Tab-separated table of C-alpha atoms in Angstrom:
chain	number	residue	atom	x	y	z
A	48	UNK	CA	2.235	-11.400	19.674
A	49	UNK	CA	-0.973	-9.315	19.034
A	50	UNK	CA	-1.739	-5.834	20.132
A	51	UNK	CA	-5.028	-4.848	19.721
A	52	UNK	CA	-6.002	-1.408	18.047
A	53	UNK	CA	-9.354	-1.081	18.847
A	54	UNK	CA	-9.522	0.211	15.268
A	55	UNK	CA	-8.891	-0.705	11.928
A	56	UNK	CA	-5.362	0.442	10.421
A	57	UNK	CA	-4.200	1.323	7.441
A	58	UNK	CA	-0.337	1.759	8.504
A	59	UNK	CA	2.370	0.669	10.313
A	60	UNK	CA	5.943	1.051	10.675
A	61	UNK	CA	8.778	-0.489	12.657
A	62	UNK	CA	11.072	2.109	14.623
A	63	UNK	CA	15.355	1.768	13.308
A	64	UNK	CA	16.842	0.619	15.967
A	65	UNK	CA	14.330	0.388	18.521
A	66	UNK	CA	11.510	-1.921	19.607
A	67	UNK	CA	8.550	0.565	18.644
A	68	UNK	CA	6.337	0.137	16.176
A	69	UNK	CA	3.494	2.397	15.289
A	70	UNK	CA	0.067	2.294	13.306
A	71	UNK	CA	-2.091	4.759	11.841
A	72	UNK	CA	-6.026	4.433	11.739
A	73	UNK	CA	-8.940	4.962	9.967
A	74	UNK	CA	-9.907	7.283	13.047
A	75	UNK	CA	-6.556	9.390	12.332
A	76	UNK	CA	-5.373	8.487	15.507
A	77	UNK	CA	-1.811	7.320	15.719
A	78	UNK	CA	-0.642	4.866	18.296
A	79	UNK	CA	3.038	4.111	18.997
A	80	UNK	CA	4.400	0.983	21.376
A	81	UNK	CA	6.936	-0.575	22.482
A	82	UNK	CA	7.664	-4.818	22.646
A	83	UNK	CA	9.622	-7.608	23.794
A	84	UNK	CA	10.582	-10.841	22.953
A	85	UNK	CA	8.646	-11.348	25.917
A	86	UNK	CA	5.436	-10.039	24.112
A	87	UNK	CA	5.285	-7.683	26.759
A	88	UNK	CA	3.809	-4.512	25.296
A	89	UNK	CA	3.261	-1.068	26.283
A	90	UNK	CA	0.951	1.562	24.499
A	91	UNK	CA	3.339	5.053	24.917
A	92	UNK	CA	1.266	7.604	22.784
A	93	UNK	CA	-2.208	7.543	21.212
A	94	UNK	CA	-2.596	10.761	19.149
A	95	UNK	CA	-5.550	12.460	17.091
A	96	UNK	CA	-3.047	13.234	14.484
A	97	UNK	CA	-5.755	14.045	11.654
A	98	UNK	CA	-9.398	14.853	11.014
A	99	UNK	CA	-9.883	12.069	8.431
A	100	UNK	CA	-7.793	8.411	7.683
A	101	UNK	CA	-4.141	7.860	8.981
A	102	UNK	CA	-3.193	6.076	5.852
A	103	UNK	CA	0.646	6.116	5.966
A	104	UNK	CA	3.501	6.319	9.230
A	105	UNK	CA	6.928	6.137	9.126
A	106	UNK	CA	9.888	6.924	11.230
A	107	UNK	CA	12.330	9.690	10.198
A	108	UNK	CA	15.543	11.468	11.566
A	109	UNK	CA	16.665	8.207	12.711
A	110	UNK	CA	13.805	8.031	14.639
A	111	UNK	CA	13.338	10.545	16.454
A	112	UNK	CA	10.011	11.578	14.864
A	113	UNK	CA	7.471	9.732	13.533
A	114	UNK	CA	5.672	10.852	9.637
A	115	UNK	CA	2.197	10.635	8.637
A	116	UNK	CA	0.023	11.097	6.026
A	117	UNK	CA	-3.748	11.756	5.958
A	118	UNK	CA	-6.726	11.317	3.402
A	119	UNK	CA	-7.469	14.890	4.804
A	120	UNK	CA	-4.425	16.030	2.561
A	121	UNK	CA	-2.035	17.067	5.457
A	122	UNK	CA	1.265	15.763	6.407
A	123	UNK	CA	2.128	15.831	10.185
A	124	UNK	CA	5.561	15.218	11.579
A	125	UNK	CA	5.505	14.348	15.742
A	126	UNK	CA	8.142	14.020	18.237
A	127	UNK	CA	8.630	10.282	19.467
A	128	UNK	CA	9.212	11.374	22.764
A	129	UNK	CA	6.744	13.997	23.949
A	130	UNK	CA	4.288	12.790	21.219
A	131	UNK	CA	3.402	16.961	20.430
A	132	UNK	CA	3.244	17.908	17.032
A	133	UNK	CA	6.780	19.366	14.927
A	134	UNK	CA	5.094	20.440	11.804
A	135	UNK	CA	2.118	20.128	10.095
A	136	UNK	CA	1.402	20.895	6.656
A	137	UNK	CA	-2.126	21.472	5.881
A	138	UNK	CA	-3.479	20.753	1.735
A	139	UNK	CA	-0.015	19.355	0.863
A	140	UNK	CA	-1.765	17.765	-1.731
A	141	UNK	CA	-4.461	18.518	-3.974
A	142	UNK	CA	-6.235	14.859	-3.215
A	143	UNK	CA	-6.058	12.595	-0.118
A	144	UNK	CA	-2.439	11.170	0.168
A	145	UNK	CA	-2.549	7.325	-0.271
A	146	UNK	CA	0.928	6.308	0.567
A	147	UNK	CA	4.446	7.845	2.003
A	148	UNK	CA	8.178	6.281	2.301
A	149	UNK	CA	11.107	7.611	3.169
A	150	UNK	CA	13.788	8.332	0.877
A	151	UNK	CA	16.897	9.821	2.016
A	152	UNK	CA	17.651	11.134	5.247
A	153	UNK	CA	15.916	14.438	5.030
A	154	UNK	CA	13.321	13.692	2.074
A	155	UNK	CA	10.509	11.537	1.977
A	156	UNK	CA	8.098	11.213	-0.762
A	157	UNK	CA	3.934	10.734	-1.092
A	158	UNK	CA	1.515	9.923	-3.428
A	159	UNK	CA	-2.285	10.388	-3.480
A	160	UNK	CA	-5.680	9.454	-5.143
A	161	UNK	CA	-5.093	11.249	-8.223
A	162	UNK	CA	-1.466	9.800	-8.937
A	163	UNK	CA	0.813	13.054	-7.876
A	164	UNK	CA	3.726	12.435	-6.357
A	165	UNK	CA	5.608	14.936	-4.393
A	166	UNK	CA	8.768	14.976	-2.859
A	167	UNK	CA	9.932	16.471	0.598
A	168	UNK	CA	12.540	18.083	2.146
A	169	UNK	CA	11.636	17.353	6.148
A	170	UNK	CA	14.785	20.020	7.104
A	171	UNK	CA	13.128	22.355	5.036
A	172	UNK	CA	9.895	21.465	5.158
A	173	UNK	CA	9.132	21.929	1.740
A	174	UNK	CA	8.039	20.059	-1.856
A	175	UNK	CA	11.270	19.745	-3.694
A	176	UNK	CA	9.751	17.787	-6.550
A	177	UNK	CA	6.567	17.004	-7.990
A	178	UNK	CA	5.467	14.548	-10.697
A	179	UNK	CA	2.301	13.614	-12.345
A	180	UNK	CA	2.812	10.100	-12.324
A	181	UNK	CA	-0.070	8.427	-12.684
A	182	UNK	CA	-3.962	8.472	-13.577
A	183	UNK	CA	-4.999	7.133	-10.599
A	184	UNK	CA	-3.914	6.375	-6.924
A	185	UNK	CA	-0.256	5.774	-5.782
A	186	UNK	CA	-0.774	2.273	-4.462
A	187	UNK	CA	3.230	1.782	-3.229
A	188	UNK	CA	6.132	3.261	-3.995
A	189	UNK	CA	10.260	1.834	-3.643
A	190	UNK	CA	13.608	3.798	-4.108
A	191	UNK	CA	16.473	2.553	-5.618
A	192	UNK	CA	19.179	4.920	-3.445
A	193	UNK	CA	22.007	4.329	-5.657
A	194	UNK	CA	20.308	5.825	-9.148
A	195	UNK	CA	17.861	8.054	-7.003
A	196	UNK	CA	15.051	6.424	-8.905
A	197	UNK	CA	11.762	6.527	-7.373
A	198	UNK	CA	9.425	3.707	-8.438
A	199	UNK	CA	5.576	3.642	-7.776
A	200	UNK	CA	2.370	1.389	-8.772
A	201	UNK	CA	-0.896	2.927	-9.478
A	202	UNK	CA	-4.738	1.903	-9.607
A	203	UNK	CA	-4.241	2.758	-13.465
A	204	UNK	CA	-2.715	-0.431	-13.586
A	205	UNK	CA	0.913	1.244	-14.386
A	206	UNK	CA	4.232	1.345	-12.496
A	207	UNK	CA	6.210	4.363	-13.083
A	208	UNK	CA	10.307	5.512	-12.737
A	209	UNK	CA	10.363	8.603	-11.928
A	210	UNK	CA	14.533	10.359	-11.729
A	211	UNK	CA	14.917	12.439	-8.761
A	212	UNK	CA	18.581	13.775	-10.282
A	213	UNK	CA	16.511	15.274	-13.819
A	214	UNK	CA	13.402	15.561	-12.117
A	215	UNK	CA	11.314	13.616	-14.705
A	216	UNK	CA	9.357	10.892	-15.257
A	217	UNK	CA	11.964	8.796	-16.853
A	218	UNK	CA	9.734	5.571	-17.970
A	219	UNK	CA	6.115	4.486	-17.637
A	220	UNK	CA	4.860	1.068	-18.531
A	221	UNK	CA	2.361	0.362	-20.470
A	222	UNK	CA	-1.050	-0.021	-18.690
A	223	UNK	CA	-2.034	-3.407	-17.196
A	224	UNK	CA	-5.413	-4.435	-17.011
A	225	UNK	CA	-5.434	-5.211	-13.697
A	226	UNK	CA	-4.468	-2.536	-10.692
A	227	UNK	CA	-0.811	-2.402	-9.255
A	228	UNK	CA	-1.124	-2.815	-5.487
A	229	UNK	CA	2.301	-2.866	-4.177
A	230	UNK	CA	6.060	-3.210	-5.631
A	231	UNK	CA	9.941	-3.882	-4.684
A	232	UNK	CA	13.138	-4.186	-5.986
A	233	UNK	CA	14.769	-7.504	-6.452
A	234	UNK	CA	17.595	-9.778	-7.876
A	235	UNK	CA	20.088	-6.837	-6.793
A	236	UNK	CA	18.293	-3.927	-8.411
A	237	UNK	CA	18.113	-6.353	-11.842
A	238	UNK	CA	14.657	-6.795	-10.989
A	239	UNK	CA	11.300	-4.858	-10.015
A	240	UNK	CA	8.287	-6.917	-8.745
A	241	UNK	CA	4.299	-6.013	-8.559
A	242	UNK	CA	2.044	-7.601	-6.591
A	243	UNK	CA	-1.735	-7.136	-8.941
A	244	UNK	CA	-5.294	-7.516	-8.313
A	245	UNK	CA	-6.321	-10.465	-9.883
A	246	UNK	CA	-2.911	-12.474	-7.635
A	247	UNK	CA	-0.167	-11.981	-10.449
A	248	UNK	CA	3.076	-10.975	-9.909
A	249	UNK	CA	4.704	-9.218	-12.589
A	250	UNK	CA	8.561	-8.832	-12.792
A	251	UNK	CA	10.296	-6.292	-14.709
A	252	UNK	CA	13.827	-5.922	-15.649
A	253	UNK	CA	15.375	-3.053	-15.413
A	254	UNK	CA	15.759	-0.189	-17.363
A	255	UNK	CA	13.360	-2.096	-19.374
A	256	UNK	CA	10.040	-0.836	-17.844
A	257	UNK	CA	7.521	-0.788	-20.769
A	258	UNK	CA	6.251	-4.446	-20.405
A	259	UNK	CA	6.869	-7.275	-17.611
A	260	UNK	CA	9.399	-9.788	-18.932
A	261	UNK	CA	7.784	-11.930	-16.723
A	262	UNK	CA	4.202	-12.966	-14.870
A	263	UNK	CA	4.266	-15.146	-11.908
A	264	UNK	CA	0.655	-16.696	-12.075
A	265	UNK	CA	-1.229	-19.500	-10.536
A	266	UNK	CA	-1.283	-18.163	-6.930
A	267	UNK	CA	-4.379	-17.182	-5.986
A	268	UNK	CA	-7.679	-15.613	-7.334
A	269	UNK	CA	-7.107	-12.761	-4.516
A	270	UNK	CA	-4.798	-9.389	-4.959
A	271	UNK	CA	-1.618	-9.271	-3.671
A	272	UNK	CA	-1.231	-6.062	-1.496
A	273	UNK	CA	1.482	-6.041	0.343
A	274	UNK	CA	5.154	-7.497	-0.959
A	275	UNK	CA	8.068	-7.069	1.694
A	276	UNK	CA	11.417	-8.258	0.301
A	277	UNK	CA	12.731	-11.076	2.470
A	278	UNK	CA	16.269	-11.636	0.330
A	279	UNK	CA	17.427	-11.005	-3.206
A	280	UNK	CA	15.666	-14.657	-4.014
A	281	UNK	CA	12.385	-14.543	-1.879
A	282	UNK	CA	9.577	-12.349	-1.417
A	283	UNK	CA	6.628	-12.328	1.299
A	284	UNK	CA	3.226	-11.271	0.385
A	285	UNK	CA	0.259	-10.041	1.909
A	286	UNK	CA	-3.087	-11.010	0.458
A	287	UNK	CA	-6.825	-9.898	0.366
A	288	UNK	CA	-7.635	-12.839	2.316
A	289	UNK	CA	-5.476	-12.206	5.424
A	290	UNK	CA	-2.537	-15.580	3.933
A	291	UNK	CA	1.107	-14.450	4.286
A	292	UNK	CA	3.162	-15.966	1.856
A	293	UNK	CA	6.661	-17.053	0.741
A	294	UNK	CA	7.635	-17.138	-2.391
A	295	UNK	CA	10.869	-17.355	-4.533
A	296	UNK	CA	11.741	-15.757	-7.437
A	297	UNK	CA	13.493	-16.870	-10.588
A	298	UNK	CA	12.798	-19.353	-10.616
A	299	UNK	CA	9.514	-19.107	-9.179
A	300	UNK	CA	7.784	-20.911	-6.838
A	301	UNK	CA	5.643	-20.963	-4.317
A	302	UNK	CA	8.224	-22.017	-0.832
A	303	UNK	CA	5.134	-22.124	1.373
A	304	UNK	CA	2.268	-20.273	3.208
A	305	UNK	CA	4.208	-18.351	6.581
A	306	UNK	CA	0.911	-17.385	8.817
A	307	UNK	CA	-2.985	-16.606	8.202
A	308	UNK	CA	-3.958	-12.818	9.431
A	309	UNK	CA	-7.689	-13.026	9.404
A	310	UNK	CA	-9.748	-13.480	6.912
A	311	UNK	CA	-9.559	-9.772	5.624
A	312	UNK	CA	-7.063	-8.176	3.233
A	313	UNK	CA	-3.396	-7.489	4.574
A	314	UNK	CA	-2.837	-4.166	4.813
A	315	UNK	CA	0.766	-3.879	5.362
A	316	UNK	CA	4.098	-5.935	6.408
A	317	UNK	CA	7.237	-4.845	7.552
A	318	UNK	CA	10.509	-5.838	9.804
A	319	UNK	CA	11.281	-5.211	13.442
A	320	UNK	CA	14.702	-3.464	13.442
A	321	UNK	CA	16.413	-6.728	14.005
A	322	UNK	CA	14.361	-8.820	12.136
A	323	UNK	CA	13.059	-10.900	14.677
A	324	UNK	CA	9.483	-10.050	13.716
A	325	UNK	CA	7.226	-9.583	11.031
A	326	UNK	CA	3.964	-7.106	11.289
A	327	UNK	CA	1.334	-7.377	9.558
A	328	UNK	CA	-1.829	-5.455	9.797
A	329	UNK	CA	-5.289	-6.110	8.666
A	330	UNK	CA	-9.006	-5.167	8.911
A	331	UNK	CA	-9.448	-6.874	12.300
A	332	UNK	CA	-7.941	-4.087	14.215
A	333	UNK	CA	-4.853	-6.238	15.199
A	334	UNK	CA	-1.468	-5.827	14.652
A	335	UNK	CA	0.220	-8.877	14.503
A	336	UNK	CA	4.163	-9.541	15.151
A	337	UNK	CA	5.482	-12.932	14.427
A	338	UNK	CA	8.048	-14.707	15.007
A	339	UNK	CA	10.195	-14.464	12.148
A	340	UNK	CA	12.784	-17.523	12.785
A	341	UNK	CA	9.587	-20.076	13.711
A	342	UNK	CA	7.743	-19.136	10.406
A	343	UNK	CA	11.162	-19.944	8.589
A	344	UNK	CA	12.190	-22.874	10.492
A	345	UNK	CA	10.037	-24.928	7.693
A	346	UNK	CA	11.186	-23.724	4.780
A	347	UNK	CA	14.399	-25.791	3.662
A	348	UNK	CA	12.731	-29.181	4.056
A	349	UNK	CA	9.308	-27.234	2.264
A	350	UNK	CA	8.194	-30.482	-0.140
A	351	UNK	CA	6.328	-29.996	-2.950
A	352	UNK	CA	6.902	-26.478	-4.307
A	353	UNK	CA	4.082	-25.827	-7.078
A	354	UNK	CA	5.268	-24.676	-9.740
A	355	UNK	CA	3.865	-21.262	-11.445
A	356	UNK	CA	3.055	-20.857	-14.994
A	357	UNK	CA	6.485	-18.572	-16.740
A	358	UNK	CA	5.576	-16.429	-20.098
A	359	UNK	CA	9.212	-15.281	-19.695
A	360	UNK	CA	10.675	-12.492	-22.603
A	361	UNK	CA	13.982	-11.958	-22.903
A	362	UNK	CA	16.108	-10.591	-19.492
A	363	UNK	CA	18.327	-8.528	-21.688
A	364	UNK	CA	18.475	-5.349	-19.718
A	365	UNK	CA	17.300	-3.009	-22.703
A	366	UNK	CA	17.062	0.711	-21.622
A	367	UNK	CA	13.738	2.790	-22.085
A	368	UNK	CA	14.787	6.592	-21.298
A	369	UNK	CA	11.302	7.925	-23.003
A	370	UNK	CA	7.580	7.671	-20.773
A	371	UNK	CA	5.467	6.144	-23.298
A	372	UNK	CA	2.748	8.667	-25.361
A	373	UNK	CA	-0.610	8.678	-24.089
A	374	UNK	CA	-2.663	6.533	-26.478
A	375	UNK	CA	-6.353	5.783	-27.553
A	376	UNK	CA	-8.216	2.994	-25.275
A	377	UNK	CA	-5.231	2.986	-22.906
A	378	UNK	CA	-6.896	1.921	-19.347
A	379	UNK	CA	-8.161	5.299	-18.044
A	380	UNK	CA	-10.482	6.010	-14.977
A	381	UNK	CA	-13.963	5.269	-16.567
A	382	UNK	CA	-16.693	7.789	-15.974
A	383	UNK	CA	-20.191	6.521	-14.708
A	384	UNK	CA	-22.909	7.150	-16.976
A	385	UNK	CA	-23.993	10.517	-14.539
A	386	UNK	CA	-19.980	11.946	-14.871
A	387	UNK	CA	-18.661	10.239	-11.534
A	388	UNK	CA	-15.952	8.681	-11.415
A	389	UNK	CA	-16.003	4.658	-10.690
A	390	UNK	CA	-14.189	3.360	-7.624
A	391	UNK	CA	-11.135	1.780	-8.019
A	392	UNK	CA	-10.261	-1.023	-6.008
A	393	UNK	CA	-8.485	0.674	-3.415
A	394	UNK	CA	-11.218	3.572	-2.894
A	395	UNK	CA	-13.813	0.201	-2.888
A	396	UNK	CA	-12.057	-1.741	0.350
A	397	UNK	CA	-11.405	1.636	2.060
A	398	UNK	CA	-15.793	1.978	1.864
A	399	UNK	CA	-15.939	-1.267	2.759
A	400	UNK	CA	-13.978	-0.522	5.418
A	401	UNK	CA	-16.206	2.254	6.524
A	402	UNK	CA	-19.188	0.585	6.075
A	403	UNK	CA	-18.579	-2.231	8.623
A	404	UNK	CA	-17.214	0.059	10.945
A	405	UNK	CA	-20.559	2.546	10.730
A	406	UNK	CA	-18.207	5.919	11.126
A	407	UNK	CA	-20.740	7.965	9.657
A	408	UNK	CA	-18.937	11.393	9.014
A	409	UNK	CA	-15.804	9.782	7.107
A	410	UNK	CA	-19.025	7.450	4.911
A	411	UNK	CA	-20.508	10.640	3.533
A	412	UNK	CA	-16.668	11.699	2.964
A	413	UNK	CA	-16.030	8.861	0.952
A	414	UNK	CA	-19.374	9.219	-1.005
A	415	UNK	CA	-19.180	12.534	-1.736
A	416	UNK	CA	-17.215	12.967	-5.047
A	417	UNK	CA	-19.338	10.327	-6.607
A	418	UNK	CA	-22.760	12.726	-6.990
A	419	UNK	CA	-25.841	10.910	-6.888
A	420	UNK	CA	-26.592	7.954	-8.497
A	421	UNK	CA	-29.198	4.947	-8.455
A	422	UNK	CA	-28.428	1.631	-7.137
A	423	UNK	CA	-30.492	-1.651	-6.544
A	424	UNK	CA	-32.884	-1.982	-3.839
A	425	UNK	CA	-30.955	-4.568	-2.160
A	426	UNK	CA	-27.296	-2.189	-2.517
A	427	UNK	CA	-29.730	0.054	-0.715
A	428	UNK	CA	-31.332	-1.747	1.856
A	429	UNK	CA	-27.455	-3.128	2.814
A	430	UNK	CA	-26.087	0.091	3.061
A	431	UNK	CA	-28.852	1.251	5.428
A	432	UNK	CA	-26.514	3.706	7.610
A	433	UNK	CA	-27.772	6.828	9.085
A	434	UNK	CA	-27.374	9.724	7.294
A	435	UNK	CA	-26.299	7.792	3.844
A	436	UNK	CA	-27.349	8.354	0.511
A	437	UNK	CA	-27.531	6.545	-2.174
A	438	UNK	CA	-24.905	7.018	-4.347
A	439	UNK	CA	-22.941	5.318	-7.560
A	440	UNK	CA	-22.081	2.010	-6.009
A	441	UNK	CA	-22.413	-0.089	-9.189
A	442	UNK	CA	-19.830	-1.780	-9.200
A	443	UNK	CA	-20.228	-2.642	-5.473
A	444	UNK	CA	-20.852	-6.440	-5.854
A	445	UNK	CA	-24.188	-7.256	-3.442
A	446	UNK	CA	-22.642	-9.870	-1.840
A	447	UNK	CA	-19.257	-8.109	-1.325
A	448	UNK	CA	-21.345	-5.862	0.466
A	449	UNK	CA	-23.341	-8.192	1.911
A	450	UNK	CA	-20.487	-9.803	3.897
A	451	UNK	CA	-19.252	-7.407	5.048
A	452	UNK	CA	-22.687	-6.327	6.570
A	453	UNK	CA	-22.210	-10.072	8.404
């Protein structure tokens, strides 16, 4: 089943206990529909909720009201049925918010492109907790209801605990060289896995968060960016080239490929209510629901599981109660040689993004804390765009750039 956006998305979200499911764009329009098993489909609201990117929807108050976040900063809460507007909270953070997931029933909590996190009250409609978590942007975040433990990834290439009882960062790990792009909670809460750029899978054990105890390599070259929890043994992910994937943990393998998006990163994957279908969105503008039975029907008589490379330390479940002191050459954003900052991946396939979709307003947006810079003649000449200007786009590979100008 396919339902066609008619622009790209960055989020989407499955209603409780209805079939709805909803996606935010890069236009800030939000779109909510409802399905079948029928694949009968029926747009019910389209909504301008903000000026800039829809980057992150969910459902709250048993769904009654849908939750969205904006890289315009502001949080807007709308009514499922009439589709008008609750509450909106203009600058709730100090940076464009990156990602949001509910927590408990009346608190969510978001991070943005800095790596603040803040925690809501939606009853109240106010921060309740704030924590500097990271260096960079909050990639994904999980919550582990029982110990009220919120965990998050981050572009700085860390993955962070932070204790909503104390109200402190309770335990950092120590920086990866690759970004953390998404994360869940595994094995019955003994485990915490991150999907990374380069296609590893690190597994932690926890209350031991300061190194993995485990890497799950020989995948794939691309980043993993989307994990979705099938069971306590198995784990789907969502890759940069559009392949959805099943894979078990411990011991690790890969079960088998599920379904092929497009060629373009997954954005996002999540379960209908029942879970009858699996969603995943990606830079086509499509939102796809499959069949979750037929893409499992395979998997018992799967043949041939490759086996993944294990660097496995102990799985004694040591407790780290301390964040880690900041230390010299630790992975920090680099600074361009003018004082911008460098893209991180994230901020670089969001640009993309733009690029190939020619919205001119949110390309000068995107540009515009990177000052002015020099780049090649040929980074130039392919980003061509009324009303751009060059800016620090060094480590915009040329022919990254140039396919997505194809």
């Amino acid at each position: 089943m396919e339902i066609d956006l008619g622009k790209v998305p960055f989020t989407m979200d499955f209603h409780p206990s209805d079939n709805l499911v909803t996606a935010g764009l890069i236009s800030g329009d939000l779109h909510l529909y409802r399905f079948n098993a029928d694949s009968v489909r029926q747009r019910l609201l389209e909504i301008h909720a903000h000026s800039e990117s829809c980057r992150a929807a969910r459902f709250i108050n048993d769904g009654q009201a849908i939750i969205t976040g904006s890289s315009d900063r502001s949080i807007l809460a709308t009514d499922l049925e009439t589709g008008s507007p609750i509450a909106r909270l203009e600058n709730a953070h100090e940076d464009a918010i990156f990602s949001l997931i509910n927590l408990t029933e009346s608190t969510i909590a978001t991070g943005d492109d800095q790596g603040c996190i803040k925690v809501w009250d939606t009853r109240q409609r106010s921060c309740c907790n704030s924590f500097n978590a990271h260096e960079d942007y909050v990639s994904d975040m999980t919550f582990a209801s029982d110990s009220m433990k919120l965990l998050s990834t981050s572009g700085d290439g860390t993955l962070s605990v932070c204790n909503l009882r104390s109200n402190k960062i309770q335990s950092q790990s120590e920086f990866s060289e690759e970004e953390l792009l998404s994360v869940v909670i595994m094995k019955n809460g003994r485990k915490v896995i991150c999907g990374s750029q380069n296609g590893t899978l690190l597994l932690y054990s926890w209350g031991f968060f300061k190194d993995c105890s485990d890497r799950f390599t020989g995948l794939s070259p691309n980043s993993i960016d989307a994990l979705l929890k099938l069971d306590e043994d198995r784990v789907i992910t969502g890759s940069e080239n559009g392949l959805i994937s099943l894979l078990g943990i411990l011991p690790n393998r890969i079960i088998q490929p599920l379904a092929e998006h497009s060629e373009y990163p997954i954005e996002h994957l999540a379960f209908s209510h029942d879970r009858k279908f699996l969603g995943s969105i990606s830079h086509d503008q499509v939102l796809k629901m499959w069949d979750l039975d037929d893409l499992l029907q395979n998997t018992v008589n799967a043949q041939n599981d490759q086996a993944a490379v294990s660097d496995s330390d102990s799985d004694e479940m040591d407790v780290d109660t301390k964040p880690p002191k900041s230390r010299k050459g630790a992975k920090r954003k680099n600074e361009s040689a003018n004082g911008a900052a460098s893209m991180s991946k994230g901020k670089r396939k969001h640009l993309l993004v733009i690029i190939r979709n020619h919205t001119i307003q949110e390309i000068q947006h995107v540009f515009l804390p990177y000052g002015p810079g020099n780049v090649s003649s040929l980074q130039c000449s392919t980003l061509a765009i009324s009303g751009l200007q060059p800016c620090a786009l060094s480590e915009l590979e040329n022919e990254e750039l140039t396919s997505f100008r194809e």
